[in-house]
PDB file of C-alpha atoms in Angstrom:
ATOM      1  CA  UNK A  14      76.961  98.231  13.440  1.00  0.00           C
ATOM      2  CA  UNK A  15      74.301 100.202  14.606  1.00  0.00           C
ATOM      3  CA  UNK A  16      75.158 103.142  13.455  1.00  0.00           C
ATOM      4  CA  UNK A  17      75.630 102.131  10.042  1.00  0.00           C
ATOM      5  CA  UNK A  18      72.605 101.118   9.389  1.00  0.00           C
ATOM      6  CA  UNK A  19      71.339 103.952  10.970  1.00  0.00           C
ATOM      7  CA  UNK A  20      73.537 105.819   8.184  1.00  0.00           C
ATOM      8  CA  UNK A  21      72.115 102.874   5.400  1.00  0.00           C
ATOM      9  CA  UNK A  22      69.038 103.260   6.520  1.00  0.00           C
ATOM     10  CA  UNK A  23      68.959 107.068   6.524  1.00  0.00           C
ATOM     11  CA  UNK A  24      70.403 107.343   3.018  1.00  0.00           C
ATOM     12  CA  UNK A  25      68.038 104.252   1.504  1.00  0.00           C
ATOM     13  CA  UNK A  26      64.605 106.910   2.535  1.00  0.00           C
ATOM     14  CA  UNK A  27      67.187 109.746   0.404  1.00  0.00           C
ATOM     15  CA  UNK A  28      66.567 107.560  -2.567  1.00  0.00           C
ATOM     16  CA  UNK A  29      63.293 106.625  -2.490  1.00  0.00           C
ATOM     17  CA  UNK A  30      62.433 109.816  -1.562  1.00  0.00           C
ATOM     18  CA  UNK A  31      64.716 110.560  -5.615  1.00  0.00           C
ATOM     19  CA  UNK A  32      64.612 107.037  -7.573  1.00  0.00           C
ATOM     20  CA  UNK A  33      61.015 105.409  -5.925  1.00  0.00           C
ATOM     21  CA  UNK A  34      58.891 107.209  -9.106  1.00  0.00           C
ATOM     22  CA  UNK A  35      55.984 108.887  -7.636  1.00  0.00           C
ATOM     23  CA  UNK A  36      52.882 107.480  -5.834  1.00  0.00           C
ATOM     24  CA  UNK A  37      55.009 104.141  -5.545  1.00  0.00           C
ATOM     25  CA  UNK A  38      56.513 104.008  -1.587  1.00  0.00           C
ATOM     26  CA  UNK A  39      57.262 101.073   0.544  1.00  0.00           C
ATOM     27  CA  UNK A  40      55.385 101.185   4.662  1.00  0.00           C
ATOM     28  CA  UNK A  41      57.873  98.935   5.452  1.00  0.00           C
ATOM     29  CA  UNK A  42      62.077 100.613   5.861  1.00  0.00           C
ATOM     30  CA  UNK A  43      63.796  96.559   5.655  1.00  0.00           C
ATOM     31  CA  UNK A  44      61.864  96.175   2.205  1.00  0.00           C
ATOM     32  CA  UNK A  45      62.564  99.685   1.483  1.00  0.00           C
ATOM     33  CA  UNK A  46      66.050  99.492   1.652  1.00  0.00           C
ATOM     34  CA  UNK A  47      66.580  95.982  -0.088  1.00  0.00           C
ATOM     35  CA  UNK A  48      64.586  96.745  -3.449  1.00  0.00           C
ATOM     36  CA  UNK A  49      67.065 100.243  -3.262  1.00  0.00           C
ATOM     37  CA  UNK A  50      70.121  97.969  -2.832  1.00  0.00           C
ATOM     38  CA  UNK A  51      69.126  95.720  -6.118  1.00  0.00           C
ATOM     39  CA  UNK A  52      67.390  99.123  -7.789  1.00  0.00           C
ATOM     40  CA  UNK A  53      70.842 100.328  -7.452  1.00  0.00           C
ATOM     41  CA  UNK A  54      73.044  96.957  -7.358  1.00  0.00           C
ATOM     42  CA  UNK A  55      71.108  96.613 -10.880  1.00  0.00           C
ATOM     43  CA  UNK A  56      72.741 100.305 -11.942  1.00  0.00           C
ATOM     44  CA  UNK A  57      76.575  99.118 -11.582  1.00  0.00           C
ATOM     45  CA  UNK A  58      76.123  95.645 -13.475  1.00  0.00           C
ATOM     46  CA  UNK A  59      74.017  98.163 -15.783  1.00  0.00           C
ATOM     47  CA  UNK A  60      76.852 100.415 -15.552  1.00  0.00           C
ATOM     48  CA  UNK A  61      79.608  97.719 -15.895  1.00  0.00           C
ATOM     49  CA  UNK A  62      78.158  96.101 -18.841  1.00  0.00           C
ATOM     50  CA  UNK A  63      78.112  99.381 -20.661  1.00  0.00           C
ATOM     51  CA  UNK A  64      82.132  99.903 -19.675  1.00  0.00           C
ATOM     52  CA  UNK A  65      83.430  96.174 -20.754  1.00  0.00           C
ATOM     53  CA  UNK A  66      81.169  96.537 -23.787  1.00  0.00           C
ATOM     54  CA  UNK A  67      83.250 100.266 -24.371  1.00  0.00           C
ATOM     55  CA  UNK A  68      86.586  99.344 -23.454  1.00  0.00           C
ATOM     56  CA  UNK A  69      85.355  96.016 -26.114  1.00  0.00           C
ATOM     57  CA  UNK A  70      83.957  98.411 -28.738  1.00  0.00           C
ATOM     58  CA  UNK A  71      86.374 101.083 -28.324  1.00  0.00           C
ATOM     59  CA  UNK A  72      89.530  99.265 -30.324  1.00  0.00           C
ATOM     60  CA  UNK A  73      86.693  98.372 -33.401  1.00  0.00           C
ATOM     61  CA  UNK A  74      85.256 101.826 -33.102  1.00  0.00           C
ATOM     62  CA  UNK A  75      88.709 103.985 -33.467  1.00  0.00           C
ATOM     63  CA  UNK A  76      89.250 101.567 -36.088  1.00  0.00           C
ATOM     64  CA  UNK A  77      86.341 102.105 -38.260  1.00  0.00           C
ATOM     65  CA  UNK A  78      87.115 105.920 -37.642  1.00  0.00           C
ATOM     66  CA  UNK A  79      89.757 105.807 -38.912  1.00  0.00           C
ATOM     67  CA  UNK A  80      89.194 104.098 -41.757  1.00  0.00           C
ATOM     68  CA  UNK A  81      85.786 107.089 -42.312  1.00  0.00           C
ATOM     69  CA  UNK A  82      88.870 109.450 -42.028  1.00  0.00           C
ATOM     70  CA  UNK A  83      91.597 108.083 -43.903  1.00  0.00           C
ATOM     71  CA  UNK A  84      88.317 107.293 -46.520  1.00  0.00           C
ATOM     72  CA  UNK A  85      86.789 111.514 -46.312  1.00  0.00           C
ATOM     73  CA  UNK A  86      90.680 111.859 -47.126  1.00  0.00           C
ATOM     74  CA  UNK A  87      90.859 109.333 -49.628  1.00  0.00           C
ATOM     75  CA  UNK A  88      87.559 111.322 -51.452  1.00  0.00           C
ATOM     76  CA  UNK A  89      88.304 113.821 -50.972  1.00  0.00           C
ATOM     77  CA  UNK A  90      91.814 113.973 -53.116  1.00  0.00           C
ATOM     78  CA  UNK A  91      89.678 112.512 -55.789  1.00  0.00           C
ATOM     79  CA  UNK A  92      87.570 115.072 -56.165  1.00  0.00           C
ATOM     80  CA  UNK A  93      90.596 117.194 -55.942  1.00  0.00           C
ATOM     81  CA  UNK A  94      91.746 115.180 -58.485  1.00  0.00           C
ATOM     82  CA  UNK A  95      88.717 114.546 -60.682  1.00  0.00           C
ATOM     83  CA  UNK A  96      88.376 118.384 -60.992  1.00  0.00           C
ATOM     84  CA  UNK A  97      92.248 119.082 -61.692  1.00  0.00           C
ATOM     85  CA  UNK A  98      91.752 116.445 -64.303  1.00  0.00           C
ATOM     86  CA  UNK A  99      88.108 118.528 -66.077  1.00  0.00           C
ATOM     87  CA  UNK A 100      89.948 121.769 -66.017  1.00  0.00           C
ATOM     88  CA  UNK A 101      92.927 119.967 -68.098  1.00  0.00           C
ATOM     89  CA  UNK A 102      90.612 118.629 -70.582  1.00  0.00           C
ATOM     90  CA  UNK A 103      88.722 120.748 -70.839  1.00  0.00           C
ATOM     91  CA  UNK A 104      91.933 122.805 -71.238  1.00  0.00           C
ATOM     92  CA  UNK A 105      93.232 120.577 -73.959  1.00  0.00           C
ATOM     93  CA  UNK A 106      89.945 120.610 -75.393  1.00  0.00           C
ATOM     94  CA  UNK A 107      90.187 123.773 -76.400  1.00  0.00           C
ATOM     95  CA  UNK A 108      93.811 124.275 -77.170  1.00  0.00           C
ATOM     96  CA  UNK A 109      92.334 121.027 -79.261  1.00  0.00           C
ATOM     97  CA  UNK A 110      89.236 123.889 -80.793  1.00  0.00           C
ATOM     98  CA  UNK A 111      91.893 126.275 -81.138  1.00  0.00           C
ATOM     99  CA  UNK A 112      93.869 124.411 -83.126  1.00  0.00           C
ATOM    100  CA  UNK A 113      91.608 122.950 -85.760  1.00  0.00           C
ATOM    101  CA  UNK A 114      90.428 126.537 -85.820  1.00  0.00           C
ATOM    102  CA  UNK A 115      93.344 127.035 -86.759  1.00  0.00           C
ATOM    103  CA  UNK A 116      94.500 124.628 -88.973  1.00  0.00           C
ATOM    104  CA  UNK A 117      90.933 125.299 -91.032  1.00  0.00           C
ATOM    105  CA  UNK A 118      92.000 128.509 -91.648  1.00  0.00           C
ATOM    106  CA  UNK A 119      95.402 127.424 -92.420  1.00  0.00           C
ATOM    107  CA  UNK A 120      93.154 125.223 -94.675  1.00  0.00           C
ATOM    108  CA  UNK A 121      92.005 127.577 -97.050  1.00  0.00           C
ATOM    109  CA  UNK A 122      94.975 130.219 -97.526  1.00  0.00           C
ATOM    110  CA  UNK A 123      96.470 127.202 -99.340  1.00  0.00           C
ATOM    111  CA  UNK A 124      92.787 126.621-101.155  1.00  0.00           C
ATOM    112  CA  UNK A 125      94.242 130.303-101.904  1.00  0.00           C
ATOM    113  CA  UNK A 126      97.395 129.630-102.398  1.00  0.00           C
ATOM    114  CA  UNK A 127      97.083 126.634-104.360  1.00  0.00           C
ATOM    115  CA  UNK A 128      94.208 128.088-106.631  1.00  0.00           C
ATOM    116  CA  UNK A 129      96.420 131.531-107.805  1.00  0.00           C
ATOM    117  CA  UNK A 130      99.629 129.140-107.755  1.00  0.00           C
ATOM    118  CA  UNK A 131      98.153 127.003-111.004  1.00  0.00           C
ATOM    119  CA  UNK A 132      96.596 129.439-112.846  1.00  0.00           C
ATOM    120  CA  UNK A 133     100.400 131.056-112.894  1.00  0.00           C
ATOM    121  CA  UNK A 134     101.530 127.595-113.849  1.00  0.00           C
ATOM    122  CA  UNK A 135      98.976 127.267-116.563  1.00  0.00           C
ATOM    123  CA  UNK A 136      99.864 130.800-118.357  1.00  0.00           C
ATOM    124  CA  UNK A 137     103.609 129.932-118.193  1.00  0.00           C
ATOM    125  CA  UNK A 138     103.109 126.534-119.017  1.00  0.00           C
ATOM    126  CA  UNK A 139     102.589 127.852-122.923  1.00  0.00           C
ATOM    127  CA  UNK A 140     105.113 129.405-122.643  1.00  0.00           C
ATOM    128  CA  UNK A 141     107.900 126.672-121.730  1.00  0.00           C
ATOM    129  CA  UNK A 142     110.771 125.024-124.249  1.00  0.00           C
ATOM    130  CA  UNK A 143     108.881 122.648-125.983  1.00  0.00           C
ATOM    131  CA  UNK A 144     110.775 119.068-123.417  1.00  0.00           C
ATOM    132  CA  UNK A 145     109.492 121.507-120.275  1.00  0.00           C
ATOM    133  CA  UNK A 146     106.555 121.819-122.049  1.00  0.00           C
ATOM    134  CA  UNK A 147     105.542 118.392-122.700  1.00  0.00           C
ATOM    135  CA  UNK A 148     106.443 117.225-119.407  1.00  0.00           C
ATOM    136  CA  UNK A 149     104.363 119.837-117.503  1.00  0.00           C
ATOM    137  CA  UNK A 150     101.100 118.687-120.092  1.00  0.00           C
ATOM    138  CA  UNK A 151     100.747 115.619-118.352  1.00  0.00           C
ATOM    139  CA  UNK A 152     101.084 116.753-114.647  1.00  0.00           C
ATOM    140  CA  UNK A 153      99.680 120.280-114.619  1.00  0.00           C
ATOM    141  CA  UNK A 154      96.124 118.766-115.826  1.00  0.00           C
ATOM    142  CA  UNK A 155      96.499 116.640-111.873  1.00  0.00           C
ATOM    143  CA  UNK A 156      95.929 119.999-109.712  1.00  0.00           C
ATOM    144  CA  UNK A 157      92.427 120.048-110.802  1.00  0.00           C
ATOM    145  CA  UNK A 158      91.877 116.119-110.295  1.00  0.00           C
ATOM    146  CA  UNK A 159      89.403 116.442-106.816  1.00  0.00           C
ATOM    147  CA  UNK A 160      90.880 113.628-106.376  1.00  0.00           C
ATOM    148  CA  UNK A 161      93.793 114.485-105.203  1.00  0.00           C
ATOM    149  CA  UNK A 162      94.357 116.753-101.269  1.00  0.00           C
ATOM    150  CA  UNK A 163      95.465 120.083-100.689  1.00  0.00           C
ATOM    151  CA  UNK A 164      98.905 118.471 -99.767  1.00  0.00           C
ATOM    152  CA  UNK A 165      99.787 116.979-102.640  1.00  0.00           C
ATOM    153  CA  UNK A 166      98.733 119.938-104.409  1.00  0.00           C
ATOM    154  CA  UNK A 167     101.098 121.631-103.115  1.00  0.00           C
ATOM    155  CA  UNK A 168     103.681 118.970-103.761  1.00  0.00           C
ATOM    156  CA  UNK A 169     102.444 118.344-107.242  1.00  0.00           C
ATOM    157  CA  UNK A 170     103.306 123.190-107.776  1.00  0.00           C
ATOM    158  CA  UNK A 171     106.778 122.228-105.730  1.00  0.00           C
ATOM    159  CA  UNK A 172     107.426 119.406-108.218  1.00  0.00           C
ATOM    160  CA  UNK A 173     106.568 122.107-111.319  1.00  0.00           C
ATOM    161  CA  UNK A 174     108.499 124.273-109.734  1.00  0.00           C
ATOM    162  CA  UNK A 175     111.202 122.309-109.411  1.00  0.00           C
ATOM    163  CA  UNK A 176     111.934 121.118-112.608  1.00  0.00           C
ATOM    164  CA  UNK A 177     111.244 125.050-114.029  1.00  0.00           C
ATOM    165  CA  UNK A 178     114.345 126.362-112.245  1.00  0.00           C
ATOM    166  CA  UNK A 179     116.352 123.678-112.643  1.00  0.00           C
ATOM    167  CA  UNK A 180     115.556 124.070-116.554  1.00  0.00           C
ATOM    168  CA  UNK A 181     116.693 127.607-115.722  1.00  0.00           C
ATOM    169  CA  UNK A 182     119.665 126.294-114.141  1.00  0.00           C
ATOM    170  CA  UNK A 183     121.403 124.593-116.724  1.00  0.00           C
ATOM    171  CA  UNK A 184     121.877 124.059-120.386  1.00  0.00           C
ATOM    172  CA  UNK A 185     120.266 121.145-121.765  1.00  0.00           C
ATOM    173  CA  UNK A 186     120.316 119.223-124.570  1.00  0.00           C
ATOM    174  CA  UNK A 187     117.288 117.267-125.367  1.00  0.00           C
ATOM    175  CA  UNK A 188     116.807 115.103-129.154  1.00  0.00           C
ATOM    176  CA  UNK A 189     113.485 115.322-130.399  1.00  0.00           C
ATOM    177  CA  UNK A 190     111.697 113.834-133.842  1.00  0.00           C
ATOM    178  CA  UNK A 191     110.099 117.423-135.511  1.00  0.00           C
ATOM    179  CA  UNK A 192     108.470 118.089-138.480  1.00  0.00           C
ATOM    180  CA  UNK A 193     110.413 120.663-140.471  1.00  0.00           C
ATOM    181  CA  UNK A 194     109.500 123.067-143.354  1.00  0.00           C
ATOM    182  CA  UNK A 195     109.757 119.872-146.103  1.00  0.00           C
ATOM    183  CA  UNK A 196     107.153 118.577-144.874  1.00  0.00           C
ATOM    184  CA  UNK A 197     108.309 115.383-143.346  1.00  0.00           C
ATOM    185  CA  UNK A 198     109.891 114.134-139.775  1.00  0.00           C
ATOM    186  CA  UNK A 199     113.639 114.393-138.963  1.00  0.00           C
ATOM    187  CA  UNK A 200     115.753 113.713-135.437  1.00  0.00           C
ATOM    188  CA  UNK A 201     117.159 117.103-134.373  1.00  0.00           C
ATOM    189  CA  UNK A 202     119.957 117.512-131.755  1.00  0.00           C
ATOM    190  CA  UNK A 203     118.340 120.655-129.802  1.00  0.00           C
ATOM    191  CA  UNK A 204     119.997 123.080-126.978  1.00  0.00           C
ATOM    192  CA  UNK A 205     118.269 124.896-124.518  1.00  0.00           C
ATOM    193  CA  UNK A 206     119.884 128.212-122.577  1.00  0.00           C
ATOM    194  CA  UNK A 207     118.064 128.855-119.627  1.00  0.00           C
ATOM    195  CA  UNK A 208     113.367 128.918-120.644  1.00  0.00           C
ATOM    196  CA  UNK A 209     114.581 131.683-123.358  1.00  0.00           C
ATOM    197  CA  UNK A 210     116.736 129.983-125.754  1.00  0.00           C
ATOM    198  CA  UNK A 211     117.276 127.500-127.246  1.00  0.00           C
ATOM    199  CA  UNK A 212     118.339 125.966-130.959  1.00  0.00           C
ATOM    200  CA  UNK A 213     118.124 122.827-133.201  1.00  0.00           C
ATOM    201  CA  UNK A 214     119.864 121.637-135.549  1.00  0.00           C
ATOM    202  CA  UNK A 215     119.434 117.933-137.924  1.00  0.00           C
ATOM    203  CA  UNK A 216     122.295 115.126-138.177  1.00  0.00           C
ATOM    204  CA  UNK A 217     122.652 116.456-142.039  1.00  0.00           C
ATOM    205  CA  UNK A 218     123.001 120.310-141.163  1.00  0.00           C
ATOM    206  CA  UNK A 219     120.403 120.808-143.673  1.00  0.00           C
ATOM    207  CA  UNK A 220     117.758 122.287-141.124  1.00  0.00           C
ATOM    208  CA  UNK A 221     118.447 124.881-138.083  1.00  0.00           C
ATOM    209  CA  UNK A 222     116.600 127.328-136.101  1.00  0.00           C
ATOM    210  CA  UNK A 223     116.855 130.001-133.015  1.00  0.00           C
ATOM    211  CA  UNK A 224     113.664 129.783-130.524  1.00  0.00           C
ATOM    212  CA  UNK A 225     112.891 132.155-127.767  1.00  0.00           C
ATOM    213  CA  UNK A 226     109.558 131.877-125.601  1.00  0.00           C
ATOM    214  CA  UNK A 227     106.977 134.788-127.329  1.00  0.00           C
ATOM    215  CA  UNK A 228     103.310 135.972-126.369  1.00  0.00           C
ATOM    216  CA  UNK A 229     101.880 133.213-128.530  1.00  0.00           C
ATOM    217  CA  UNK A 230     104.016 131.066-126.722  1.00  0.00           C
ATOM    218  CA  UNK A 231     107.115 129.154-128.126  1.00  0.00           C
ATOM    219  CA  UNK A 232     108.649 130.117-132.081  1.00  0.00           C
ATOM    220  CA  UNK A 233     111.242 128.198-134.051  1.00  0.00           C
ATOM    221  CA  UNK A 234     113.065 130.661-136.977  1.00  0.00           C
ATOM    222  CA  UNK A 235     114.964 128.622-139.641  1.00  0.00           C
ATOM    223  CA  UNK A 236     118.476 130.184-138.267  1.00  0.00           C
ATOM    224  CA  UNK A 237     120.875 131.205-141.800  1.00  0.00           C
ATOM    225  CA  UNK A 238     123.976 129.060-140.479  1.00  0.00           C
ATOM    226  CA  UNK A 239     123.689 126.067-138.859  1.00  0.00           C
ATOM    227  CA  UNK A 240     127.574 125.148-138.343  1.00  0.00           C
ATOM    228  CA  UNK A 241     127.751 127.364-134.834  1.00  0.00           C
ATOM    229  CA  UNK A 242     124.499 124.770-133.229  1.00  0.00           C
ATOM    230  CA  UNK A 243     126.302 121.767-134.951  1.00  0.00           C
ATOM    231  CA  UNK A 244     129.056 122.417-132.997  1.00  0.00           C
ATOM    232  CA  UNK A 245     127.997 123.342-130.305  1.00  0.00           C
ATOM    233  CA  UNK A 246     125.599 119.870-130.315  1.00  0.00           C
ATOM    234  CA  UNK A 247     129.545 118.787-130.213  1.00  0.00           C
ATOM    235  CA  UNK A 248     130.607 120.309-127.756  1.00  0.00           C
ATOM    236  CA  UNK A 249     127.581 118.979-125.459  1.00  0.00           C
ATOM    237  CA  UNK A 250     128.309 115.925-126.497  1.00  0.00           C
ATOM    238  CA  UNK A 251     131.632 116.129-125.968  1.00  0.00           C
ATOM    239  CA  UNK A 252     132.165 114.864-129.453  1.00  0.00           C
ATOM    240  CA  UNK A 253     134.425 118.136-129.838  1.00  0.00           C
ATOM    241  CA  UNK A 254     136.967 119.886-127.477  1.00  0.00           C
ATOM    242  CA  UNK A 255     134.803 123.111-126.646  1.00  0.00           C
TER     243      UNK A 255
END
């Protein structure tokens, strides 16, 4: 017991020299030992409190750290996704811009084509057989209508060309009223072979003529014999056998 007390006191003196503030010292060894013991006990208590607090707070801190790490990963992924989407949007914008430029060029080319097509159709108009000439007289001016879009004008051009092709590919029988050589209006039966040749005859066969396209338009000239024309008309009307 004595040896232990000496050791404690010796330890106390050593600790006193290292723990007490400079200039502060006890003259009584017992008081000094008690003060150091009390200080040591306080430090141990503080350590125990800190360790207890750490054990209590560690799961919460670990959870917060995990949440922060997950949030960091999510933000990193979000930034990467945002950058990728930004690149995709920019690429799409460039594609749309290129498409718009190409579309504008095609529109300009279409406008030029329509202007050329309209000029050729107007030049051809006067040379058409009378039935086709009358039909085009209604539709051809629409190509100058500013309210029509380029697509609508293109459809109209294709429609007129389709009519032209149909008339060229077949024999056309047409009934019309014409002012003839006697100055009177007569009902005539007209026969057209394609776009270049045609004939007509009156029901009483008093008047007959052959027609063809010329530089100044369609021209009729009197036919010396109306009978062959009347027979062709009868065949086309199925009143006679071929």
